[in-house]
Short mmCIF file of C-alpha atoms (C1' of nucleotides) in Angstrom, two decimals:
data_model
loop_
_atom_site.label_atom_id
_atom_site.label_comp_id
_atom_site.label_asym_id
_atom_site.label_seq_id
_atom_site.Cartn_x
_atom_site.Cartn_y
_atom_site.Cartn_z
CA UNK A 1 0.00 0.00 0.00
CA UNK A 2 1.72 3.56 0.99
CA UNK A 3 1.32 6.07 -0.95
CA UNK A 4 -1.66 6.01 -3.45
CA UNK A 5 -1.59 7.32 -7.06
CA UNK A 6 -1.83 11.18 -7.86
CA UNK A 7 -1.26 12.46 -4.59
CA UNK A 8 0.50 15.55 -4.05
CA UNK A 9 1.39 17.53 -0.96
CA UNK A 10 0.13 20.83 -3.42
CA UNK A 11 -3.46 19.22 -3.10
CA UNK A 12 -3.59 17.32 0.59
CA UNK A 13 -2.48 20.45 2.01
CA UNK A 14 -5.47 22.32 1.35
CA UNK A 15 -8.11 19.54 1.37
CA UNK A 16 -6.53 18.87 5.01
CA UNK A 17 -7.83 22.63 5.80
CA UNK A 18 -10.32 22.83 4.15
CA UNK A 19 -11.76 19.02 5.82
CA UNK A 20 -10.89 20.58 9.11
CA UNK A 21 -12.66 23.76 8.47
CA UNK A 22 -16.10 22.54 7.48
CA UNK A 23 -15.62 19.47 10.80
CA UNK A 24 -14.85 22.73 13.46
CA UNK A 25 -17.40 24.52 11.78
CA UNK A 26 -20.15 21.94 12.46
CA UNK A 27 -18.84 20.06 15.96
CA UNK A 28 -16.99 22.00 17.23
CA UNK A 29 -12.45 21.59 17.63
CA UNK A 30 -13.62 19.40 20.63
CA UNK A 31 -15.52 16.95 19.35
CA UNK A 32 -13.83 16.23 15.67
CA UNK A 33 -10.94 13.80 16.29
CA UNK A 34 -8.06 13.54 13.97
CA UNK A 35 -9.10 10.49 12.57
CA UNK A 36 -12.03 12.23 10.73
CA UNK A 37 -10.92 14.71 9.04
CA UNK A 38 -8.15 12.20 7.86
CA UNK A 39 -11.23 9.53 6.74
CA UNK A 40 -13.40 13.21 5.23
CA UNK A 41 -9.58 13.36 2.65
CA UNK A 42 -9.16 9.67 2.31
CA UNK A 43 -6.03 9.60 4.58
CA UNK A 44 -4.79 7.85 7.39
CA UNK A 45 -4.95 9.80 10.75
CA UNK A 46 -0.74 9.76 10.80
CA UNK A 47 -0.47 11.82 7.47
CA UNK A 48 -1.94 14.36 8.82
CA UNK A 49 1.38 15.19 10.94
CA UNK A 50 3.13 15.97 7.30
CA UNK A 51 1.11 18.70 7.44
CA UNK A 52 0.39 20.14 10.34
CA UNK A 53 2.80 19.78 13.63
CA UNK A 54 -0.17 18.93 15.98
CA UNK A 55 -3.90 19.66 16.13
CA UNK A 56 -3.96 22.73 17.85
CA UNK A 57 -2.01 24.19 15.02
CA UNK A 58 -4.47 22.94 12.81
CA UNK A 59 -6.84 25.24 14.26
CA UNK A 60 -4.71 28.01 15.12
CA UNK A 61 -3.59 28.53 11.43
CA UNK A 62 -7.31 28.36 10.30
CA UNK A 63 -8.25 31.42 12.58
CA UNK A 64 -4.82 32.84 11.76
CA UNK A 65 -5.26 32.80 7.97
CA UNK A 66 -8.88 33.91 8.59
CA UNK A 67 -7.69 37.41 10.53
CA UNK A 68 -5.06 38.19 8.20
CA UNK A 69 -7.31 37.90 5.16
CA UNK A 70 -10.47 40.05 6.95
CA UNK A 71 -7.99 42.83 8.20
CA UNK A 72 -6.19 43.25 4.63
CA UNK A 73 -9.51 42.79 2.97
CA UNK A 74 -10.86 45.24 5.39
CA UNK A 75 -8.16 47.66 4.73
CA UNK A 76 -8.33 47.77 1.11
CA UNK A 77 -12.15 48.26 0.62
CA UNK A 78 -12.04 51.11 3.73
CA UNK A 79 -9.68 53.15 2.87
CA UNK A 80 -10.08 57.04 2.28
CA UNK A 81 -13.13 59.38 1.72
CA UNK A 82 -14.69 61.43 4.98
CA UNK A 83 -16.10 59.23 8.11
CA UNK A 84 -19.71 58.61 6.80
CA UNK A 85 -18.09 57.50 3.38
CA UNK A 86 -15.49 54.79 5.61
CA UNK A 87 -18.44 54.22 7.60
CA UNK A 88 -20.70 53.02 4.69
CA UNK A 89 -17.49 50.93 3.41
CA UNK A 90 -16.66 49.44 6.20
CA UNK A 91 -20.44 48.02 7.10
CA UNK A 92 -20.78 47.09 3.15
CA UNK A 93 -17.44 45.18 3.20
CA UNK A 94 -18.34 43.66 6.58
CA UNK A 95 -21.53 42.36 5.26
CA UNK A 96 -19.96 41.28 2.26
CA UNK A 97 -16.93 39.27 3.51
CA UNK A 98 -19.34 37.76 6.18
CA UNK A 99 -22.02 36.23 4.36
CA UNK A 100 -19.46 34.51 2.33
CA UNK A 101 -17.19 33.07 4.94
CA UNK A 102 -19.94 31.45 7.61
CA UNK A 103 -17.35 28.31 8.37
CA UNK A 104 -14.36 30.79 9.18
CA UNK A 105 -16.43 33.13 11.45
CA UNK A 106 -18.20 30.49 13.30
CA UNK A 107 -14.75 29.52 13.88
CA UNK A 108 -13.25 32.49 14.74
CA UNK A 109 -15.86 33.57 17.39
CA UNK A 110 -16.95 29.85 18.71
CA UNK A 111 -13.66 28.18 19.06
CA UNK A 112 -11.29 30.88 20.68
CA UNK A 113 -11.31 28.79 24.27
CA UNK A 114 -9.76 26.28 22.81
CA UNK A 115 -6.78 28.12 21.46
CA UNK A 116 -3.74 27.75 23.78
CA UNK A 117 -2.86 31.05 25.70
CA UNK A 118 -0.37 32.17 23.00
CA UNK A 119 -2.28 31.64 20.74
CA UNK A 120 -5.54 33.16 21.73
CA UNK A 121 -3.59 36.43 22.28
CA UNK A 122 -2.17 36.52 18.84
CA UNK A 123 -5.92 36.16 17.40
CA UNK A 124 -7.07 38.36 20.18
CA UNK A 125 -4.52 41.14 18.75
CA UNK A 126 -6.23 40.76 15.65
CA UNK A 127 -9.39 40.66 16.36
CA UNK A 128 -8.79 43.92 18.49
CA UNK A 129 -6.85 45.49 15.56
CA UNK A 130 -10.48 44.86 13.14
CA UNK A 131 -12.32 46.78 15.84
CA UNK A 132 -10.01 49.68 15.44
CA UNK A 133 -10.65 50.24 12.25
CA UNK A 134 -14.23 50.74 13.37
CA UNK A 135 -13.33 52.70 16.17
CA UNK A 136 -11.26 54.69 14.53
CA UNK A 137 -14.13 55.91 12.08
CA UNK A 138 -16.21 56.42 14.68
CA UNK A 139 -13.81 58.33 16.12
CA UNK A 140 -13.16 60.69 13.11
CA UNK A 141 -17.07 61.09 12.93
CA UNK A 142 -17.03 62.65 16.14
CA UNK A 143 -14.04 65.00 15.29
CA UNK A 144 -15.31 65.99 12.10
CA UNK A 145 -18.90 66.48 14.04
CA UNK A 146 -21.23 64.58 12.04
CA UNK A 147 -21.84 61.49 14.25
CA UNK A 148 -23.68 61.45 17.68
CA UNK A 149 -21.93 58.73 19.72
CA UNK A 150 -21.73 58.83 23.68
CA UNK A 151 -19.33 56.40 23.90
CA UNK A 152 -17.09 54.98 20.68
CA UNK A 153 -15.74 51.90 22.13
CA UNK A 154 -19.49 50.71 23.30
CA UNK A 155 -20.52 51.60 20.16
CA UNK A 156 -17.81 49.91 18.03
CA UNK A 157 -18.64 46.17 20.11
CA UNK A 158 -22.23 46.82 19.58
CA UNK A 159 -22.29 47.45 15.59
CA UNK A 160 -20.02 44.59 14.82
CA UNK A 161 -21.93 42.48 16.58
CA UNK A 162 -25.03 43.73 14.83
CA UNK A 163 -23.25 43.19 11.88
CA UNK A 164 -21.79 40.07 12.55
CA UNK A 165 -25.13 38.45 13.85
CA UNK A 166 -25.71 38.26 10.42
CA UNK A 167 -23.56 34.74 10.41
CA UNK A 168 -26.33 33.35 12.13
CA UNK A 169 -29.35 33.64 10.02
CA UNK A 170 -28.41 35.09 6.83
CA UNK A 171 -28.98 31.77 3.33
CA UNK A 172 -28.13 32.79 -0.36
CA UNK A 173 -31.23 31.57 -1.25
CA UNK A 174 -33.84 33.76 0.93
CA UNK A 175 -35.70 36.13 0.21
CA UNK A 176 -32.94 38.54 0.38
CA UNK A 177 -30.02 39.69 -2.03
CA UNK A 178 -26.70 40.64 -0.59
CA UNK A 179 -27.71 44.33 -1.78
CA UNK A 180 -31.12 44.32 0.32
CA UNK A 181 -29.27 43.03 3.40
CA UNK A 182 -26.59 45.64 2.90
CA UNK A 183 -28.71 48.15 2.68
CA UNK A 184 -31.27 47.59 5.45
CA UNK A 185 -27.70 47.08 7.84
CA UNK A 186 -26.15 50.36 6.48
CA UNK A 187 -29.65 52.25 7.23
CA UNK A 188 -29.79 50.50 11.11
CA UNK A 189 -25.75 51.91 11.26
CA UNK A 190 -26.31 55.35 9.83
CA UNK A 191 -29.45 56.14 12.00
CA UNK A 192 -28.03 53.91 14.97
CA UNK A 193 -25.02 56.86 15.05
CA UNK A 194 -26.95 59.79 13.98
CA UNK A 195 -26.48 60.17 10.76
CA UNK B 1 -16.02 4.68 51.64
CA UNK B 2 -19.27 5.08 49.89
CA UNK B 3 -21.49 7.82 51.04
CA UNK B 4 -19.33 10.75 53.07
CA UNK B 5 -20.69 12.52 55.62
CA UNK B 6 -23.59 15.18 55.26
CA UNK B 7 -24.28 15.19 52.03
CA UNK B 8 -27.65 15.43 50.56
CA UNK B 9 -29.58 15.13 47.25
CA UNK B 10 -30.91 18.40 48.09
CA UNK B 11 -26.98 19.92 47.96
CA UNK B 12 -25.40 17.66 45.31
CA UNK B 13 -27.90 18.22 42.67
CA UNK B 14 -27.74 21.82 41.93
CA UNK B 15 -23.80 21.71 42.51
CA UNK B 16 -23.40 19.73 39.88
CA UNK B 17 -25.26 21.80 37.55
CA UNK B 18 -23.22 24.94 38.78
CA UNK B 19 -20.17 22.54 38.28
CA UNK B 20 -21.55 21.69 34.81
CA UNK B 21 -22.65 25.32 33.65
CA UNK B 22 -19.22 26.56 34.78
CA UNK B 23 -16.93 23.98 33.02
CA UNK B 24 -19.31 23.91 29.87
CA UNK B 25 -19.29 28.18 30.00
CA UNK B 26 -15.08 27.69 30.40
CA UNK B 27 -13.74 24.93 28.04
CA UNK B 28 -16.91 24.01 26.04
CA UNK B 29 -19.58 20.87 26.32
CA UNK B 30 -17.22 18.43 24.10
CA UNK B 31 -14.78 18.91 26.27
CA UNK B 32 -15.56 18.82 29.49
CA UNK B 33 -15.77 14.77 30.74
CA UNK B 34 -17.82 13.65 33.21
CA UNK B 35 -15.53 13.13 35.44
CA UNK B 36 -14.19 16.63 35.63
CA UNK B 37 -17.76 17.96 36.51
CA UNK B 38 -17.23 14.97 39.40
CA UNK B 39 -14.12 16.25 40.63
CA UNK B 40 -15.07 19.70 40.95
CA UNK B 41 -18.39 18.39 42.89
CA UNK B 42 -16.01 16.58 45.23
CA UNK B 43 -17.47 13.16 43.56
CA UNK B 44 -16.53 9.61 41.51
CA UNK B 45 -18.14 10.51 38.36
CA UNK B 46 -20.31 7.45 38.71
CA UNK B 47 -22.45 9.72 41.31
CA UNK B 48 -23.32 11.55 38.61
CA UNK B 49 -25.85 9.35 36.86
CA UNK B 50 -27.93 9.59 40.13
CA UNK B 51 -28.75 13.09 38.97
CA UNK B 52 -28.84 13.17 35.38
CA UNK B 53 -29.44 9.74 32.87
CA UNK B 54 -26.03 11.47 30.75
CA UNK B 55 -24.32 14.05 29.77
CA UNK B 56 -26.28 15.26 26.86
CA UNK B 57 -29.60 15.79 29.24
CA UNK B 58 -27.33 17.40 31.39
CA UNK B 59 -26.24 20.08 28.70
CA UNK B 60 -30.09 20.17 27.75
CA UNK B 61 -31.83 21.03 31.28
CA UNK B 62 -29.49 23.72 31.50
CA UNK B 63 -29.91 24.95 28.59
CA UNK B 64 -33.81 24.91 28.44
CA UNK B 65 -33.99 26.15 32.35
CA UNK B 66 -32.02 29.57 30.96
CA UNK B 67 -34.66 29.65 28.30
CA UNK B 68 -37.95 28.83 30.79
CA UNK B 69 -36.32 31.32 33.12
CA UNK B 70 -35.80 34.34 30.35
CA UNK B 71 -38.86 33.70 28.59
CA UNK B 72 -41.10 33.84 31.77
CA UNK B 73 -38.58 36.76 33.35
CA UNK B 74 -39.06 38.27 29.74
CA UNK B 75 -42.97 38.15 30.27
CA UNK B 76 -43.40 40.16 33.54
CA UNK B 77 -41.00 42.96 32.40
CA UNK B 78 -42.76 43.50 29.18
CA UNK B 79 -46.24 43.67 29.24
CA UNK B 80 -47.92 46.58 28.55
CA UNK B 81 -47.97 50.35 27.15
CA UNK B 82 -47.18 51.26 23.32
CA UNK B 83 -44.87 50.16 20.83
CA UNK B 84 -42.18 52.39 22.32
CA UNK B 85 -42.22 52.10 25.75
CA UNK B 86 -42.27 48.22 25.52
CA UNK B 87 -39.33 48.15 23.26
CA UNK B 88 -37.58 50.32 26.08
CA UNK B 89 -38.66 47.43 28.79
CA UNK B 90 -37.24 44.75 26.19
CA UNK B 91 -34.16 46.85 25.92
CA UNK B 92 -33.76 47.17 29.17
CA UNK B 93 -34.83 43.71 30.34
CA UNK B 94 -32.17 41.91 27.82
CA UNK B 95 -29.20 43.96 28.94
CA UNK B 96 -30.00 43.33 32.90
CA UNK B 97 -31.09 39.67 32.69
CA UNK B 98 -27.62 39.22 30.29
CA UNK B 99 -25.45 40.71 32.38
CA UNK B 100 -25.67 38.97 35.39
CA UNK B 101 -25.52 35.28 33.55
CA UNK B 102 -23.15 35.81 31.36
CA UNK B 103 -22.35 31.66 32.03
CA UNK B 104 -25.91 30.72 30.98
CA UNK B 105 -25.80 33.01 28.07
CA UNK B 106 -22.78 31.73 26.22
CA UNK B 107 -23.91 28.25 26.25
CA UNK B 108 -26.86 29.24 25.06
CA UNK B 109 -25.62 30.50 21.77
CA UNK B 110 -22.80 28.03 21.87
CA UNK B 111 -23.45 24.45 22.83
CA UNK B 112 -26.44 24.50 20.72
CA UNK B 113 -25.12 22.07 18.16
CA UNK B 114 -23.63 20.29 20.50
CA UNK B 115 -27.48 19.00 21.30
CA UNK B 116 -29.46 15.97 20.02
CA UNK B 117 -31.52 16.71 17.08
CA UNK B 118 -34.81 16.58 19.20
CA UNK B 119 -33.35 19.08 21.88
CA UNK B 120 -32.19 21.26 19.47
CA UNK B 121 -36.03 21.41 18.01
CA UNK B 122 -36.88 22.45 21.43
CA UNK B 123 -34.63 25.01 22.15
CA UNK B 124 -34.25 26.48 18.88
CA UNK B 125 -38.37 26.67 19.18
CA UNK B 126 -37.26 28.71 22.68
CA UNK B 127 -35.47 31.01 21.17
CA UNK B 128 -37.55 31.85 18.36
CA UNK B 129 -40.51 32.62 20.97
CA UNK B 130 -38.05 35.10 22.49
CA UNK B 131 -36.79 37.05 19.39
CA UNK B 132 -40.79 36.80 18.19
CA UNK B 133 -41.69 39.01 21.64
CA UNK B 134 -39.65 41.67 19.87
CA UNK B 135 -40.78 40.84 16.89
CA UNK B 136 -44.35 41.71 17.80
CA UNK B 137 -42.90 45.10 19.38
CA UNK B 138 -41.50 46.19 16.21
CA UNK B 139 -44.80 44.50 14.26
CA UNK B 140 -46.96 46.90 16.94
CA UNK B 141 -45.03 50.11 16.05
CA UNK B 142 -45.45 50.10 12.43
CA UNK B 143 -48.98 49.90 12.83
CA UNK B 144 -49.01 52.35 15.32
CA UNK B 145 -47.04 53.85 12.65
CA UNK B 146 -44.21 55.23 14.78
CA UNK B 147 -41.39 53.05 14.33
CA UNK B 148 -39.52 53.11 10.69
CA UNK B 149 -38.12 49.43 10.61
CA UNK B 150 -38.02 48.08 6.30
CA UNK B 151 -37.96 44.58 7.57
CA UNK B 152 -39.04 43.84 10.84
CA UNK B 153 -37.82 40.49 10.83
CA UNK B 154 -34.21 41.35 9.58
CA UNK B 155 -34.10 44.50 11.94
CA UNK B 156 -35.49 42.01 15.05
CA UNK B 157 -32.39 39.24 14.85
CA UNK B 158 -30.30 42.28 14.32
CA UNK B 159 -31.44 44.24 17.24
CA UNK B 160 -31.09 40.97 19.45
CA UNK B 161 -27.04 40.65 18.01
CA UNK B 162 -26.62 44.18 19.20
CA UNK B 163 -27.97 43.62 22.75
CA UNK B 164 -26.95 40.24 23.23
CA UNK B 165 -23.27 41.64 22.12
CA UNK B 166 -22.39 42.76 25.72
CA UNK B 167 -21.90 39.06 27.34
CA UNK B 168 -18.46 39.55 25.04
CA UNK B 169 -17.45 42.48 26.73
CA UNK B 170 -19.01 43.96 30.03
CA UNK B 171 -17.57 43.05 32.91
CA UNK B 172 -19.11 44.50 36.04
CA UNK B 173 -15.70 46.33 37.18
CA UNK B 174 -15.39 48.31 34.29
CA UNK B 175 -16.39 52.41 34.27
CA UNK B 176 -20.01 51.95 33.03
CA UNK B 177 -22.55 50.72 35.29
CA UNK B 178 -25.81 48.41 33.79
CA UNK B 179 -27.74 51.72 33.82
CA UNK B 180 -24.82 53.33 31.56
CA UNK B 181 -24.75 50.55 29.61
CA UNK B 182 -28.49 50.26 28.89
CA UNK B 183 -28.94 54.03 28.30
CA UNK B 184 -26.21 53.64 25.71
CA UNK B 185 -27.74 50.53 23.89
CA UNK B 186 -31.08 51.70 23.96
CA UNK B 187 -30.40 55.43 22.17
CA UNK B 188 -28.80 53.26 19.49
CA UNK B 189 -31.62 50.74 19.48
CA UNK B 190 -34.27 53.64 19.33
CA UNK B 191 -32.23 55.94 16.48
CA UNK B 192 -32.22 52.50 14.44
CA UNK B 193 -35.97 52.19 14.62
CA UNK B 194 -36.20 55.31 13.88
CA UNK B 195 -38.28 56.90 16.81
"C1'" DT C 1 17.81 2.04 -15.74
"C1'" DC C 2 18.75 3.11 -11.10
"C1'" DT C 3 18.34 5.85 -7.10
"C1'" DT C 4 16.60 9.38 -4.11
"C1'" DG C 5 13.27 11.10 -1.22
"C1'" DC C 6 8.47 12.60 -0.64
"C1'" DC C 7 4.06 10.82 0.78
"C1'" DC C 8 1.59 7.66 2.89
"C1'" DT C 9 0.09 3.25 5.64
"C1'" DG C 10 -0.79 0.58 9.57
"C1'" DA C 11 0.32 -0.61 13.92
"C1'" DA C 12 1.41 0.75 18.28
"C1'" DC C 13 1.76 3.95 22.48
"C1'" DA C 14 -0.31 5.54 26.78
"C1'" DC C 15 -4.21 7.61 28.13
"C1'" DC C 16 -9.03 9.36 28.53
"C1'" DC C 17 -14.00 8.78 27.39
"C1'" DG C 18 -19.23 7.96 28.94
"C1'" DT C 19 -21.58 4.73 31.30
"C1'" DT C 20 -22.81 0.66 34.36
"C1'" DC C 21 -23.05 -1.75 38.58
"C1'" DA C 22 -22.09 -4.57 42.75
"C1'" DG C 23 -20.97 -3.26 47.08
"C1'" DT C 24 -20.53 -0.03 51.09
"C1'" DT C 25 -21.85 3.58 54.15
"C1'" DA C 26 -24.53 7.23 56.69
"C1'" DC C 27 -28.67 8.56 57.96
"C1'" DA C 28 -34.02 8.59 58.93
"C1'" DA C 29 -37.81 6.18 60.36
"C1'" DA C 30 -39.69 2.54 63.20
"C1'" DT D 1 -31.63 -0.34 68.57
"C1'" DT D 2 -32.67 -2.15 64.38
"C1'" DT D 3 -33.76 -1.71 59.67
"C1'" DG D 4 -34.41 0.25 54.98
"C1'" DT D 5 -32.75 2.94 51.61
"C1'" DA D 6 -30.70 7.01 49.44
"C1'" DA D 7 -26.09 8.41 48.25
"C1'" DC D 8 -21.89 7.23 46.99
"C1'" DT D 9 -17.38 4.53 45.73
"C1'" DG D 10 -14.28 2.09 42.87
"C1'" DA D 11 -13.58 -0.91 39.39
"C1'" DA D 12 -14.65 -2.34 35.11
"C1'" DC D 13 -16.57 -2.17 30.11
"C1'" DG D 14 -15.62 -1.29 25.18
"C1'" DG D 15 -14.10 2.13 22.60
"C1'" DG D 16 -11.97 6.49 21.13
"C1'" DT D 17 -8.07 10.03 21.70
"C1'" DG D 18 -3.60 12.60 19.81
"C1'" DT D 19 0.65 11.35 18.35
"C1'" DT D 20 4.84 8.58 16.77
"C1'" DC D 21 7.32 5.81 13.66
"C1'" DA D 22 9.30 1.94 10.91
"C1'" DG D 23 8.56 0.66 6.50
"C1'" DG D 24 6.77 0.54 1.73
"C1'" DG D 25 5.20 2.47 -2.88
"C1'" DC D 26 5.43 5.97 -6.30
"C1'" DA D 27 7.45 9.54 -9.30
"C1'" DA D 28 11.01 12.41 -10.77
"C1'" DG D 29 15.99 13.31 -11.68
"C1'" DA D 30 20.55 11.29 -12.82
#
DNA sequence: TCTTGCCCTGAACACCCGTTCAGTTACAAA
DNA sequence: TTTGTAACTGAACGGGTGTTCAGGGCAAGA
């Protein structure tokens, strides 16, 4: 037996994530064992270990991966204009690279306990770093005088997770377009900080 | 051994469901083992099964006594008046009864695949009553014609992300106090209905 | 054609899992 | 004081866990 025909290390790679990905996303890093998301590629549970040093790296560079592709995302769709201009950007591109992504942000948000202290603080960085850029809008909104926020910080936690709650409910094929569910979002933000 | 000395079903029972809630809140359902939960208890995990027939139903009458307790809590805090004033009460009522169970709450939105298909039905039939008494809020204001939602049901399970948001943050040592808090949450939440 | 080395198998390691149950003890009622 | 039983222990059940590793097959380069 050994090694079977075709098989590449370009091509396991990524089936391993992308196996583990869609197993966290529906049980949970707990409850998926090594063994199945070797049986989801067709492997055996020790070829795994070519490609990732041990399971809680498996997960770690999943959420890893995930934060460094929402803040650079993030950072090229919000970029200039006044605050209600970033603010409309950055709610659009939220919704946008959201609704596309559930696996990764179920992940992100759901399995953060189980990320070893190190770890969680380099996620946590990023994760804090995303808020920022929110912040930091809201921030120049107040400065430039055309939001009404009492208190920015409060504010930022409670619109992403307005925004983010969209994870939870949101199917391509409802009754909704990406545009309408943009749009009714961007009119609860805009109104929501006085604008 | 066997049986040590004063110790009652009376005390046991609801320690290990404060055992359970904690761990589960902590580290997450999968995993958490039995005996854990035991060991914090002070018990062989085999004492266990004298209070619960396994771990699943032990996960599940937590999870539906939150829900009993904030649906009926839920009920005698908003009752009457118009549209607005009982969306101020719900406001108000989700941001106290969240931020004293912040344990409860996070398994709530957590564990809940974690549960067997049937007691998923039942909670997930829970939780829809509860985001349906906000629904009918929002439902009662645009009749009344004062509230200026485009889709009541979008705007409801995006209201509820907002409020239910704080579990990820507050902490009761920090500078705002609950009344801070829910002042804060409910300008937003009234701006984004538009009243 | 031969050889090198990547990729994978399959077995093994030590350990933990949920659950059951015969047996033991402390207490309440008689 | 005796008895009945609720409450608990400790061991066992079959099975699953993450991880390691010697060895074997395949493909590409010499």
């Amino acid at each position: 037996m050994a090694r079977t025909q075709g098989s590449h290390s370009e091509i396991t790679g990524p089936r391993i994530r992308a196996a583990a990905l869609k197993l966290f996303a529906a049980h949970g890093y707990a409850a998926v064992s090594m063994r199945q998301i070797a049986r989801e590629v067709g492997l055996q549970a020790g070829a795994l270990y070519n490609y990732t040093p041990d399971k809680q790296d498996l997960l770690f560079s999943l959420m890893k991966a995930h934060m460094d592709e929402l803040l650079s995302a993030c950072a090229s769709h919000v970029t200039s204009g006044d605050a209600t201009t970033r603010l409309r950007n950055f709610v659009d591109f939220h919704i946008q690279f959201h609704m596309g992504r559930a696996d990764e942000i179920f992940i992100a948000y759901m399995e953060l306990r189980n990320l070893s202290p190190e770890n969680f603080e380099t996620i946590e960085a990023l994760r804090r770093a995303y808020e920022d850029t929110l912040g930091a809008i809201l921030e120049a909104g107040l400065t430039e005088g055309v939001f009404d926020v009492p208190d920015p910080k409060v504010t930022t936690r409670a619109l992403i997770a307005m925004l983010t709650g969209i994870t939870t409910w949101y199917r391509p094929d409802g009754y909704l377009s990406p545009a309408d569910v943009s749009e009714i979002y961007w009119n609860m933000t805009r109104k929501a900080v006085g604008v």
